[in-house]
XYZ file of C-alpha atoms in Angstrom:
755
model
C 19.650 -40.708 34.884
C 18.794 -39.069 32.348
C 15.578 -38.540 33.854
C 17.247 -36.932 36.995
C 18.857 -34.675 35.068
C 16.146 -33.805 32.980
C 14.359 -33.778 36.067
C 16.211 -31.196 37.654
C 16.683 -28.589 34.907
C 12.685 -28.544 34.828
C 12.292 -27.968 38.704
C 14.653 -25.149 39.236
C 18.178 -25.639 38.374
C 20.061 -22.323 38.097
C 19.961 -20.123 35.097
C 23.826 -20.397 34.588
C 23.490 -24.880 34.320
C 20.678 -24.280 32.320
C 22.527 -21.522 29.757
C 25.418 -24.248 30.199
C 23.256 -27.111 29.394
C 22.079 -25.685 26.073
C 23.445 -25.840 22.779
C 24.826 -22.125 21.551
C 22.027 -21.750 18.917
C 19.558 -21.887 21.930
C 21.262 -19.895 24.121
C 19.564 -16.778 24.692
C 23.070 -15.016 25.933
C 24.450 -15.685 23.004
C 24.651 -13.114 20.565
C 22.420 -14.160 17.586
C 24.820 -14.504 14.664
C 26.687 -16.518 16.998
C 23.664 -18.662 17.417
C 23.167 -18.880 13.629
C 26.509 -19.887 13.406
C 25.727 -23.465 15.153
C 22.785 -23.895 14.071
C 24.486 -23.868 10.934
C 27.088 -26.097 11.136
C 24.938 -28.692 12.558
C 22.309 -28.562 9.882
C 22.180 -31.219 7.069
C 21.913 -30.934 3.563
C 18.748 -31.736 3.877
C 17.412 -29.625 6.252
C 19.097 -26.898 4.755
C 17.666 -27.294 1.497
C 14.468 -27.406 3.442
C 14.108 -24.279 4.938
C 14.472 -22.504 1.751
C 11.953 -23.622 0.461
C 7.779 -24.169 0.853
C 5.812 -26.787 2.537
C 2.411 -25.764 1.946
C 0.657 -23.046 0.553
C 1.835 -20.462 3.127
C 4.413 -22.507 5.358
C 7.963 -23.083 5.303
C 9.580 -25.832 7.192
C 11.403 -25.132 10.378
C 14.378 -27.620 11.219
C 12.052 -30.030 13.858
C 15.167 -32.126 14.923
C 17.104 -28.706 16.382
C 13.802 -27.336 17.325
C 12.795 -24.358 14.849
C 8.983 -24.477 14.462
C 7.862 -23.953 11.148
C 7.322 -20.350 9.656
C 3.357 -19.036 8.534
C 3.469 -16.183 6.225
C -0.149 -14.624 5.086
C -1.242 -11.728 2.790
C -2.421 -9.095 4.421
C -1.512 -5.848 3.518
C -4.398 -4.348 5.158
C -5.874 -7.796 7.429
C -4.953 -11.378 8.518
C -6.228 -12.949 5.249
C -8.184 -16.642 6.144
C -6.441 -19.840 5.947
C -6.662 -21.856 3.305
C -5.910 -25.861 3.410
C -2.523 -27.385 3.669
C -1.898 -27.757 -0.024
C -5.169 -26.419 -1.465
C -6.413 -22.564 -2.237
C -9.297 -23.295 -0.559
C -10.956 -22.160 2.713
C -10.069 -23.880 5.282
C -13.480 -23.473 6.822
C -12.334 -22.214 9.953
C -14.770 -20.538 12.509
C -11.744 -18.161 14.279
C -9.936 -16.633 11.508
C -11.928 -13.631 11.043
C -9.979 -10.159 11.251
C -11.153 -6.785 11.470
C -10.235 -4.913 8.139
C -8.214 -1.602 7.931
C -8.629 0.578 5.297
C -6.230 0.216 2.135
C -3.541 1.510 1.561
C -4.140 4.054 -0.899
C -6.407 5.448 2.243
C -3.664 5.175 4.881
C -1.534 7.302 2.495
C -4.443 9.860 2.155
C -3.782 10.539 5.955
C -0.519 12.037 5.165
C -0.113 11.369 8.913
C 2.869 8.816 10.110
C 1.500 8.210 13.086
C -1.320 7.006 11.581
C 0.574 4.283 9.706
C 2.479 3.235 13.086
C -1.203 2.589 14.413
C -1.983 0.530 11.044
C 0.958 -1.530 11.532
C 1.365 -2.039 15.460
C -2.788 -2.982 15.167
C -1.933 -5.396 12.250
C 0.446 -7.082 14.366
C -1.281 -7.981 17.091
C -4.117 -9.721 14.425
C -1.172 -11.825 13.184
C -0.017 -12.802 16.319
C -3.092 -14.000 17.565
C -3.335 -15.928 14.523
C 0.290 -17.504 14.529
C 1.352 -15.963 11.658
C 4.983 -15.138 11.651
C 5.086 -13.047 8.074
C 2.877 -10.418 7.312
C 2.956 -9.959 2.694
C 2.986 -6.449 2.920
C 2.991 -3.178 2.746
C 2.863 -2.957 -1.090
C 4.687 0.436 -1.774
C 4.625 0.581 -5.883
C 4.625 3.505 -7.225
C 1.091 3.975 -8.676
C 2.425 5.105 -12.630
C -1.281 4.808 -14.389
C -4.239 5.218 -12.293
C -5.444 1.543 -14.875
C -3.455 -0.397 -12.310
C -5.597 -3.142 -11.065
C -3.481 -2.974 -7.613
C -2.762 0.682 -7.210
C -5.288 0.365 -3.914
C -2.685 -1.616 -1.765
C -0.083 1.047 -2.663
C 0.353 3.943 -1.114
C 0.208 6.574 -4.129
C 2.908 7.824 -6.896
C 4.703 10.182 -4.650
C 8.509 8.226 -3.615
C 8.832 11.014 -0.503
C 5.335 10.436 0.779
C 5.544 6.303 0.314
C 8.847 6.169 2.031
C 7.348 8.551 5.143
C 4.543 6.623 5.521
C 5.742 2.776 4.873
C 8.334 2.935 7.815
C 6.337 3.236 10.972
C 3.788 0.891 9.380
C 7.361 -1.682 8.741
C 8.664 -0.906 12.744
C 4.798 -1.008 14.254
C 4.282 -4.710 12.736
C 7.736 -5.866 13.244
C 7.760 -4.239 17.108
C 5.230 -7.360 17.274
C 7.867 -9.885 16.141
C 5.696 -10.127 13.059
C 8.203 -10.257 10.186
C 7.164 -7.221 7.831
C 7.576 -8.905 3.940
C 7.806 -5.357 1.820
C 6.435 -5.936 -1.704
C 6.764 -5.999 -4.528
C 10.221 -5.041 -5.199
C 10.472 -3.792 -8.062
C 8.620 -1.897 -11.029
C 5.545 -3.549 -10.179
C 3.397 -1.223 -12.067
C 1.015 -3.806 -13.899
C -1.279 -6.716 -13.520
C -2.054 -7.800 -17.183
C 0.848 -10.403 -18.063
C 2.517 -9.183 -15.289
C 4.636 -12.545 -15.581
C 6.063 -11.826 -18.864
C 5.928 -7.795 -18.543
C 9.960 -6.576 -19.066
C 10.703 -2.795 -17.770
C 12.999 -0.676 -19.659
C 13.727 2.211 -17.232
C 16.483 4.607 -16.583
C 18.596 4.835 -14.034
C 17.596 7.962 -12.257
C 13.903 6.820 -12.810
C 14.829 3.726 -10.900
C 16.552 5.162 -8.398
C 14.640 8.644 -7.782
C 10.887 7.561 -8.157
C 10.754 3.898 -8.150
C 13.372 2.418 -5.475
C 13.127 5.296 -2.621
C 9.895 3.632 -0.696
C 11.643 0.033 -0.479
C 14.957 1.806 0.299
C 13.524 3.599 3.252
C 11.836 0.566 4.607
C 14.692 -0.906 4.284
C 17.329 1.385 5.867
C 15.048 3.320 8.324
C 11.793 0.423 8.940
C 14.514 -2.044 9.235
C 12.316 -4.820 7.360
C 12.890 -8.185 8.386
C 11.676 -9.492 4.142
C 11.145 -8.246 1.296
C 9.068 -10.145 -1.933
C 10.370 -10.047 -5.684
C 7.959 -8.783 -7.849
C 6.388 -10.732 -11.272
C 7.770 -9.176 -13.525
C 11.400 -8.183 -15.283
C 13.866 -5.691 -15.170
C 16.833 -6.243 -17.939
C 15.580 -9.401 -18.915
C 15.953 -11.335 -15.910
C 12.605 -12.116 -13.532
C 12.413 -9.831 -10.146
C 12.689 -12.768 -7.743
C 15.996 -13.779 -8.751
C 17.590 -10.390 -10.706
C 21.145 -9.900 -10.064
C 20.974 -5.882 -9.982
C 18.315 -5.482 -7.763
C 18.439 -8.246 -5.205
C 22.107 -8.729 -5.428
C 23.700 -5.124 -6.284
C 21.559 -3.068 -4.985
C 18.999 -4.561 -1.923
C 22.295 -6.725 -0.222
C 25.282 -4.922 -1.310
C 24.175 -1.482 -1.684
C 21.572 -0.867 1.340
C 23.418 -3.225 3.210
C 19.651 -5.611 3.341
C 20.230 -8.776 6.098
C 16.560 -10.061 5.872
C 15.022 -13.162 3.540
C 13.877 -12.648 -0.175
C 10.908 -14.099 -0.690
C 9.485 -15.052 -4.051
C 5.704 -13.863 -5.121
C 4.259 -16.645 -5.472
C 5.439 -18.864 -8.551
C 7.538 -16.298 -9.224
C 10.600 -18.229 -9.109
C 11.462 -19.239 -12.789
C 14.767 -20.684 -13.047
C 16.966 -22.855 -10.243
C 20.512 -21.188 -11.317
C 19.495 -18.161 -11.508
C 17.565 -18.074 -8.196
C 21.022 -19.629 -6.517
C 23.172 -17.074 -7.539
C 20.322 -14.101 -8.031
C 19.811 -13.410 -4.095
C 16.540 -15.613 -4.034
C 16.714 -16.855 -0.144
C 12.883 -18.472 -0.281
C 10.629 -19.797 -2.714
C 7.142 -20.073 -2.268
C 4.123 -20.811 -4.529
C 5.900 -22.112 -7.888
C 3.857 -24.480 -10.238
C 6.781 -27.295 -10.697
C 5.879 -29.028 -13.517
C 6.774 -25.662 -16.281
C 3.796 -26.185 -18.199
C 0.222 -26.221 -16.095
C -0.756 -24.915 -13.027
C 1.479 -27.138 -11.108
C 0.566 -30.683 -9.422
C -0.224 -32.000 -5.727
C 1.870 -31.805 -3.298
C 4.980 -30.866 -5.941
C 7.108 -28.647 -3.010
C 9.799 -30.789 -2.881
C 10.374 -29.949 -7.055
C 10.513 -26.407 -6.451
C 13.569 -24.593 -7.635
C 14.935 -24.508 -4.954
C 14.686 -27.831 -3.785
C 15.403 -31.178 -4.961
C 16.731 -29.310 -8.419
C 19.077 -27.505 -6.161
C 20.316 -30.489 -4.232
C 21.037 -32.321 -7.329
C 23.530 -29.448 -8.732
C 24.921 -29.401 -5.642
C 25.755 -33.229 -5.620
C 26.574 -32.684 -8.815
C 29.450 -30.146 -8.458
C 27.462 -27.470 -9.972
C 27.323 -25.601 -6.939
C 29.125 -25.315 -3.254
C 27.225 -24.791 -0.069
C 28.349 -21.407 -0.235
C 25.123 -19.984 -1.753
C 23.312 -21.825 0.086
C 24.744 -21.097 3.267
C 24.050 -17.839 2.638
C 20.457 -18.403 2.290
C 19.813 -20.692 5.056
C 21.675 -17.768 7.423
C 19.508 -15.422 6.352
C 16.401 -17.447 7.294
C 17.652 -18.798 10.572
C 18.204 -15.036 11.513
C 14.633 -14.490 9.937
C 13.406 -17.275 12.493
C 15.492 -15.995 15.745
C 13.206 -12.386 15.109
C 10.085 -14.223 14.321
C 9.618 -17.980 15.519
C 12.630 -17.908 18.008
C 11.935 -14.655 19.633
C 10.458 -15.707 23.121
C 9.873 -12.009 23.702
C 7.211 -11.371 22.039
C 3.849 -9.712 23.382
C 0.445 -11.839 22.956
C -1.563 -10.553 20.158
C -5.224 -10.093 20.046
C -8.139 -10.499 17.718
C -10.863 -8.314 16.660
C -10.575 -6.065 19.929
C -12.432 -3.138 19.862
C -9.053 -1.103 19.975
C -8.156 -2.546 16.544
C -11.702 -1.665 15.450
C -11.113 1.931 16.809
C -8.072 2.689 14.956
C -9.555 1.370 11.896
C -11.942 3.656 12.176
C -9.445 6.302 12.820
C -7.529 5.363 9.863
C -10.515 6.188 8.015
C -11.573 8.962 8.978
C -8.533 10.536 8.333
C -7.996 9.167 5.107
C -11.035 10.235 3.718
C -10.237 13.202 1.126
C -13.086 16.199 0.708
C -12.316 16.924 -2.817
C -15.164 19.533 -3.346
C -17.487 21.288 -1.096
C -19.049 24.292 -2.974
C -21.880 26.339 -2.212
C -25.324 25.644 -3.094
C -28.924 27.107 -2.677
C -30.337 24.981 0.499
C -34.301 24.083 -0.283
C -36.669 27.050 0.508
C -33.842 29.067 2.183
C -31.960 32.148 0.225
C -28.635 31.680 1.255
C -26.519 29.239 -0.123
C -24.057 27.453 1.682
C -22.013 23.622 1.016
C -23.688 20.449 1.308
C -21.070 19.074 3.753
C -21.238 18.592 6.560
C -25.269 17.566 6.757
C -27.151 19.424 9.184
C -27.848 16.902 12.426
C -30.338 19.207 14.017
C -32.331 19.517 11.211
C -35.285 17.342 9.757
C -34.347 16.050 6.451
C -35.037 13.458 3.848
C -31.706 11.961 2.704
C -31.920 9.920 -0.323
C -28.416 7.383 -0.730
C -28.020 5.938 -4.312
C -26.042 3.470 -5.824
C -24.695 -0.552 -5.475
C -21.545 0.628 -3.574
C -23.904 1.859 -0.806
C -24.138 -1.596 0.294
C -21.456 -3.610 -1.316
C -18.863 -5.380 0.655
C -15.894 -3.985 0.067
C -13.227 -6.734 1.969
C -14.089 -9.154 -0.008
C -12.776 -9.708 -3.694
C -9.647 -7.540 -4.992
C -6.674 -10.929 -5.381
C -5.177 -12.028 -2.062
C -5.609 -9.038 -0.176
C -9.253 -10.022 0.207
C -10.714 -10.951 3.725
C -12.748 -12.450 5.850
C -14.221 -10.221 8.570
C -15.897 -10.333 11.944
C -18.205 -7.050 10.540
C -18.059 -4.652 7.525
C -20.190 -1.381 8.213
C -21.914 -1.002 4.953
C -22.104 3.041 4.250
C -26.207 2.882 3.959
C -26.090 1.253 7.232
C -23.353 3.403 8.661
C -25.889 6.477 7.875
C -28.845 4.563 9.140
C -27.036 3.734 12.405
C -25.808 7.642 12.980
C -29.043 8.798 12.122
C -30.893 7.066 15.203
C -28.537 8.822 17.408
C -29.436 12.442 16.372
C -32.358 14.418 17.817
C -33.740 15.894 14.499
C -36.125 13.900 12.224
C -33.566 12.806 9.576
C -35.130 9.949 7.154
C -33.077 7.709 4.855
C -34.480 6.193 1.494
C -32.370 4.032 -0.563
C -32.348 3.601 -4.971
C -29.978 0.639 -6.106
C -29.417 3.076 -9.340
C -27.088 1.145 -11.072
C -26.065 -2.753 -11.141
C -22.202 -3.509 -11.123
C -21.777 -6.583 -10.045
C -23.849 -9.324 -8.607
C -21.112 -11.907 -7.416
C -22.198 -13.443 -4.012
C -18.688 -14.941 -3.081
C -14.910 -14.628 -3.311
C -12.170 -17.216 -2.488
C -14.915 -19.009 -0.566
C -15.801 -16.039 1.718
C -19.680 -14.872 0.707
C -20.929 -11.037 0.874
C -23.238 -9.546 3.305
C -26.705 -8.852 1.732
C -27.985 -10.044 -1.810
C -26.976 -8.094 -4.588
C -29.324 -9.870 -7.572
C -31.316 -7.198 -9.294
C -34.179 -7.909 -12.156
C -35.245 -4.574 -12.656
C -33.567 -3.003 -16.229
C -31.334 0.393 -15.751
C -34.100 2.498 -16.834
C -36.422 0.909 -14.465
C -33.324 1.726 -11.649
C -33.098 5.127 -13.121
C -36.241 5.997 -12.949
C -36.952 5.266 -9.789
C -33.516 7.073 -8.303
C -34.880 10.151 -10.739
C -38.074 10.418 -8.754
C -37.212 9.684 -5.174
C -34.748 12.414 -5.765
C -36.858 15.092 -6.906
C -38.724 14.740 -3.667
C -34.874 14.484 -1.019
C -33.368 17.419 0.597
C -30.022 15.776 -0.267
C -29.178 12.662 -2.836
C -26.197 10.925 -2.015
C -25.044 9.145 -4.293
C -21.867 6.592 -3.572
C -20.454 5.316 -6.686
C -16.666 4.313 -7.936
C -15.234 1.246 -8.509
C -15.599 -1.961 -6.599
C -12.812 -4.773 -6.792
C -14.000 -7.243 -9.190
C -11.762 -7.868 -12.560
C -10.651 -4.964 -14.251
C -11.542 -2.386 -11.610
C -9.499 -2.341 -8.274
C -8.261 -6.359 -8.459
C -5.399 -8.475 -8.707
C -4.932 -10.170 -11.299
C -5.871 -7.292 -14.181
C -5.475 -3.813 -14.811
C -8.928 -1.507 -16.020
C -9.394 -1.409 -19.291
C -10.784 2.193 -18.803
C -11.001 5.551 -17.055
C -14.373 6.689 -16.967
C -16.601 5.104 -14.364
C -18.317 1.455 -15.376
C -22.215 0.908 -14.965
C -23.388 3.693 -16.554
C -22.788 5.897 -13.356
C -22.198 8.820 -15.368
C -25.367 8.966 -16.774
C -26.970 8.417 -13.951
C -25.037 10.876 -12.314
C -25.705 13.650 -15.011
C -29.883 12.490 -14.366
C -29.085 12.808 -10.392
C -28.000 16.330 -10.567
C -30.239 17.904 -13.350
C -33.784 16.387 -10.877
C -31.878 17.282 -7.443
C -28.363 20.050 -7.540
C -28.001 18.918 -4.045
C -26.150 15.931 -4.468
C -23.246 14.240 -2.902
C -20.553 12.046 -4.705
C -18.995 9.762 -2.773
C -15.981 7.791 -4.642
C -14.993 4.798 -3.612
C -12.417 3.204 -5.241
C -8.680 3.314 -4.941
C -7.768 4.682 -7.953
C -8.758 8.083 -9.631
C -11.537 8.208 -12.319
C -13.083 10.599 -14.921
C -15.918 12.873 -13.604
C -16.901 14.535 -16.484
C -19.630 16.392 -14.840
C -17.173 17.041 -11.642
C -18.382 21.019 -12.152
C -22.109 20.471 -12.108
C -21.899 18.198 -8.565
C -21.236 20.730 -5.471
C -19.672 18.120 -3.251
C -17.311 15.052 -3.856
C -15.685 13.218 -1.487
C -13.140 10.146 -1.923
C -13.780 7.132 0.545
C -11.425 4.686 -0.641
C -11.915 0.696 0.480
C -12.432 1.427 4.261
C -12.215 -1.895 5.816
C -14.371 -2.899 8.760
C -15.503 0.735 10.191
C -16.170 1.775 6.458
C -19.923 2.881 7.152
C -19.186 4.814 10.187
C -16.189 6.221 9.330
C -18.218 7.657 6.130
C -21.021 8.753 8.396
C -18.428 10.591 10.769
C -17.482 12.540 8.201
C -20.939 13.940 6.258
C -22.394 14.425 9.589
C -19.497 15.874 10.671
C -18.521 14.343 13.748
C -15.271 13.952 12.148
C -14.065 17.423 10.452
C -11.723 15.914 6.868
C -8.488 16.175 6.967
C -6.929 13.348 4.023
C -5.131 14.571 1.398
C -4.931 13.007 -2.209
C -1.413 10.661 -2.373
C -1.872 10.671 -6.400
C -3.136 13.013 -9.140
C -6.516 13.124 -9.808
C -6.458 13.493 -14.112
C -9.277 15.117 -15.842
C -8.475 12.301 -18.702
C -6.250 9.580 -18.999
C -3.687 11.162 -21.448
C -2.789 13.660 -18.900
C -0.951 11.191 -17.494
C 2.720 10.756 -18.918
C 2.721 6.761 -19.054
C -0.538 7.652 -21.396
C 0.194 10.869 -23.096
C 3.294 8.855 -24.286
C 1.834 5.751 -25.151
C 3.945 3.686 -22.949
C 1.267 1.870 -20.960
C 1.063 -1.344 -21.684
C 4.094 -2.085 -23.780
C 4.710 -4.404 -26.820
C 4.800 -8.159 -27.528
C 8.217 -9.671 -28.606
C 8.218 -11.125 -31.933
C 8.120 -14.932 -30.000
C 4.525 -13.512 -28.143
C 6.635 -14.301 -25.020
C 7.743 -11.543 -23.536
C 6.420 -7.591 -23.375
C 8.399 -5.171 -23.320
C 7.517 -1.786 -21.855
C 9.751 1.461 -21.935
C 8.647 3.943 -18.654
C 9.367 6.815 -21.674
C 8.355 8.985 -19.402
C 11.285 8.931 -16.791
C 10.948 10.587 -13.538
C 7.897 12.505 -14.951
C 5.463 10.676 -12.949
C 2.414 12.627 -11.681
C 2.546 15.792 -10.611
C 6.201 16.373 -11.388
C 4.387 15.636 -15.355
C 1.845 17.376 -15.053
C 3.661 20.354 -13.570
C 6.179 20.121 -16.951
C 3.333 19.844 -19.633
C 1.546 22.656 -17.657
C -1.384 20.500 -17.269
C -4.360 21.610 -15.094
C -5.436 18.184 -13.011
C -9.089 17.749 -12.225
C -7.590 17.762 -8.555
C -4.124 18.260 -7.988
C -1.490 15.634 -5.814
C -1.800 16.794 -1.781
C -5.343 18.091 -2.511
C -7.992 17.816 -0.237
C -10.409 20.533 1.457
C -11.492 20.662 5.221
C -14.706 22.091 7.174
C -12.734 24.884 8.527
C -10.183 27.159 7.094
C -6.798 27.947 7.331
C -4.022 30.818 6.800
C -0.115 30.057 5.985
C 1.964 32.887 7.153
C 4.847 33.673 5.577
C 8.421 31.290 5.820
C 11.267 31.623 7.621
C 14.096 29.510 7.953
C 17.185 29.492 10.060
C 19.969 30.192 8.101
C 20.386 31.110 3.906
C 23.097 29.010 3.194
C 22.698 24.837 3.433
C 26.400 23.445 4.113
C 28.047 19.631 4.200
C 25.636 17.405 6.493
C 24.010 20.199 7.864
C 20.081 20.917 8.142
C 17.937 23.850 6.966
C 14.782 24.374 9.000
C 11.778 26.469 7.461
C 9.275 27.361 9.870
C 5.354 28.621 8.624
C 2.741 29.856 10.916
C -0.819 28.393 10.248
C -3.924 29.535 11.528
C -6.975 28.058 11.887
C -9.175 30.982 10.827
C -12.682 28.739 10.820
C -14.988 27.921 13.331
C -14.920 23.948 13.912
C -11.210 22.309 14.689
C -9.242 20.304 12.156
C -6.419 19.630 10.675
C -4.273 21.058 7.973
C -0.956 19.242 6.319
C 1.529 21.666 5.168
C 3.561 20.368 2.448
C 7.418 21.618 1.167
C 8.155 21.081 -2.457
C 11.734 21.980 -2.958
C 12.884 23.365 -6.795
C 16.345 23.396 -8.147
C 16.770 26.992 -9.841
C 19.656 25.641 -12.018
C 21.220 22.214 -12.721
C 23.088 20.269 -15.019
C 20.770 17.634 -15.698
C 16.764 18.053 -16.454
C 14.772 18.158 -13.284
C 10.841 18.284 -11.798
C 9.705 21.652 -11.509
C 8.975 20.778 -7.771
C 9.457 17.912 -5.443
C 8.182 17.066 -2.057
C 10.415 16.844 0.413
C 8.886 17.345 3.429
C 5.352 17.703 5.038
C 3.853 18.251 8.638
C 0.053 17.444 10.003
C -1.123 20.160 12.324
C -4.464 19.854 14.855
C -5.930 23.171 15.448
C -8.630 24.259 17.511
C -10.788 27.334 15.778
C -8.628 30.614 15.892
C -5.529 28.879 16.803
C -2.064 29.698 15.649
C 0.554 27.454 15.493
C 4.147 27.393 14.376
C 5.055 24.064 11.793
C 8.903 23.528 11.009
C 9.427 21.605 7.648
C 13.534 20.294 8.074
C 15.864 18.787 5.122
C 19.270 18.004 4.825
C 21.022 17.702 1.651
C 19.764 14.438 0.500
C 16.260 16.643 -0.680
C 18.394 18.315 -3.143
C 19.503 15.645 -4.871
C 19.211 13.648 -8.079
C 20.598 10.183 -8.926
C 23.732 10.591 -11.055
C 23.305 8.006 -13.588
C 26.831 8.840 -15.001
C 28.759 8.281 -11.908
C 25.948 6.109 -10.012
C 25.876 8.477 -7.276
C 23.427 10.756 -5.758
C 24.466 14.480 -6.358
C 23.565 17.797 -5.040
C 24.679 19.849 -6.844
C 25.912 23.630 -5.237
C 23.513 26.474 -6.185
C 20.342 28.384 -5.391
C 17.249 26.604 -4.706
C 13.833 27.643 -3.476
C 11.458 25.585 -1.024
C 7.977 25.975 -2.029
C 5.164 25.779 1.266
C 1.692 24.953 0.594
C -0.946 22.699 1.084
C -1.138 20.907 -2.230
C 1.583 20.847 -5.254
C -0.789 23.328 -6.868
C -1.458 25.735 -4.264
C 1.761 27.055 -2.840
C 1.275 29.843 -0.777
C 4.819 31.169 0.496
C 8.180 30.267 -0.807
C 12.071 30.962 0.343
C 15.448 30.785 -1.946
C 18.046 29.599 -0.320
C 21.890 28.580 -1.098
C 23.588 25.099 -1.460
C 27.239 25.728 -0.781
């Protein structure tokens, strides 16, 4: 009889009959919260405990008895990481887990274009879907407090407003594919060295005005389904179970209804994990003394230890049910979502997206005129003339080094990565002129041939001495029409890499000396800096052209060639301040990084003495001229901004005020300019930055074209966090809107009043 009933259902019983036969938790016509209630009532204690901790390196169990599939997470703020073995960090050895690498998030932020963030998220979501990943562990939105931060390349710059505007469409795009975004690392995660031991001491104003806004935007505007706790401590509590950050701010103040996931090994205490907001524990080493033991997932803090405390009466199931409720909600959004679209891996559309984002994020920092060989006139070196026969010398290890491999958890196994030298060589094959490209190594930085089981491309082994490499590069430079030096950092330890911070602001591997020698031999030098961080450039005034090219992912070489040869007009803007020297940064000027050890050498107290004065806020206050300002970026065309106007002179209540400025492309090629609006409070009861970014808009213009660019703000743009009342406060009075193309290039202003 049972067989007959089931056959009837399978062979076409009415939808009504099927719905009536389904338990409520499986009935899609029932509201999700009611389905969660029903599932929760059916689960045993063991099943509840199981779903709040991992079962393998990257998965946690569903509820097999009730038909909930396992949940699979994956590192991948820049691409979907290759699979590892069930219980080991070793590569699984699969052949179908190569991916498209998208540019690092510093590059995405440098586009200053939320549409690119949306494209990024949707493309990444499709790759994750194909690989059956339910949660992508990203994006990262920690603030770049110091240019020595080893993980800054994974983040979106120094400004909370810019990061907020870029994270929201990323999260929305990713989750539109039914893949959860796990925004990280919440919060104050600005150190890599001793990251498990750093206890951050920070003012409430700095916390709320600088370090939390991007997370808040991801939650309240982006609707993020997951948040990852950070390794560090705040007020002596680890951030993976921090009552203030997780319970008070994230869940209560912001109304977060998703899942708080621990960073891998970030959980340290069962009772704190139970009471202080952690929902799902991953990666915890379990004996508390060494690096863990094999297959120890039942020994996690939120596993057998938690169940034992419940059975002993230390806890009821109140906290457990709340955690399980959140995990089930995540299941319904991901693993139980039957309406997810199909995924695609390594599609042409994804490579095009990666290339487009890279093109828009590349920043032209400097492009001075220099005399052309055998000609009397002087002109900028870029864009390179595609129609003219010329000899190009490419110098530098970063021209031939894969940057998708290494750097920590964001390391990828890509289907391909176009290296800069290969991108240039491919580009010239399509030009009608006779352009030749020669290469000289120039310096040796890192000859490691693999990372985490993934091998690099060409061999980087080198037997020649630095003197021989320099001599070769200088001699070839003398014969070249233009020299393109690919330098900067890499993704090795103590460079741009998880687990360690940089040891110095200067370029590594003797690059400064090599650049000085090259520019002396041939002043027609283009320096392409590949990094996620700023670097000291003591030779900047001698080098006519400087390009910031980031870690650009799979299409790196093609995107760089597109910009160098003028196929694409650069439009990127810096998402952080580029200091001339390290002490121009507030954290270093005040000796507030990296903190001091306590007497027992178990905890480092790091006081953020600079407070709200991070990046351009600090250099403005101290009247320091940066090498390149926050928001700076040049173009192959020129733009003119007219006088700003506003739709009103007074802002009241919940109304908005819109500023409009005409922007004209006064050059000869199409291009894009980013109009930036900063707000200055002319009189305040508290100390405030001279100006703060509160709106921006990227506008694309044909030669001679003019567009009216409108930038709208409301009272929130005028507010500061009042640490006395613990509320955002906008004080009536006079304000000034400052409109320009960087934080140091203000062209028009408009005074208005808040009533």
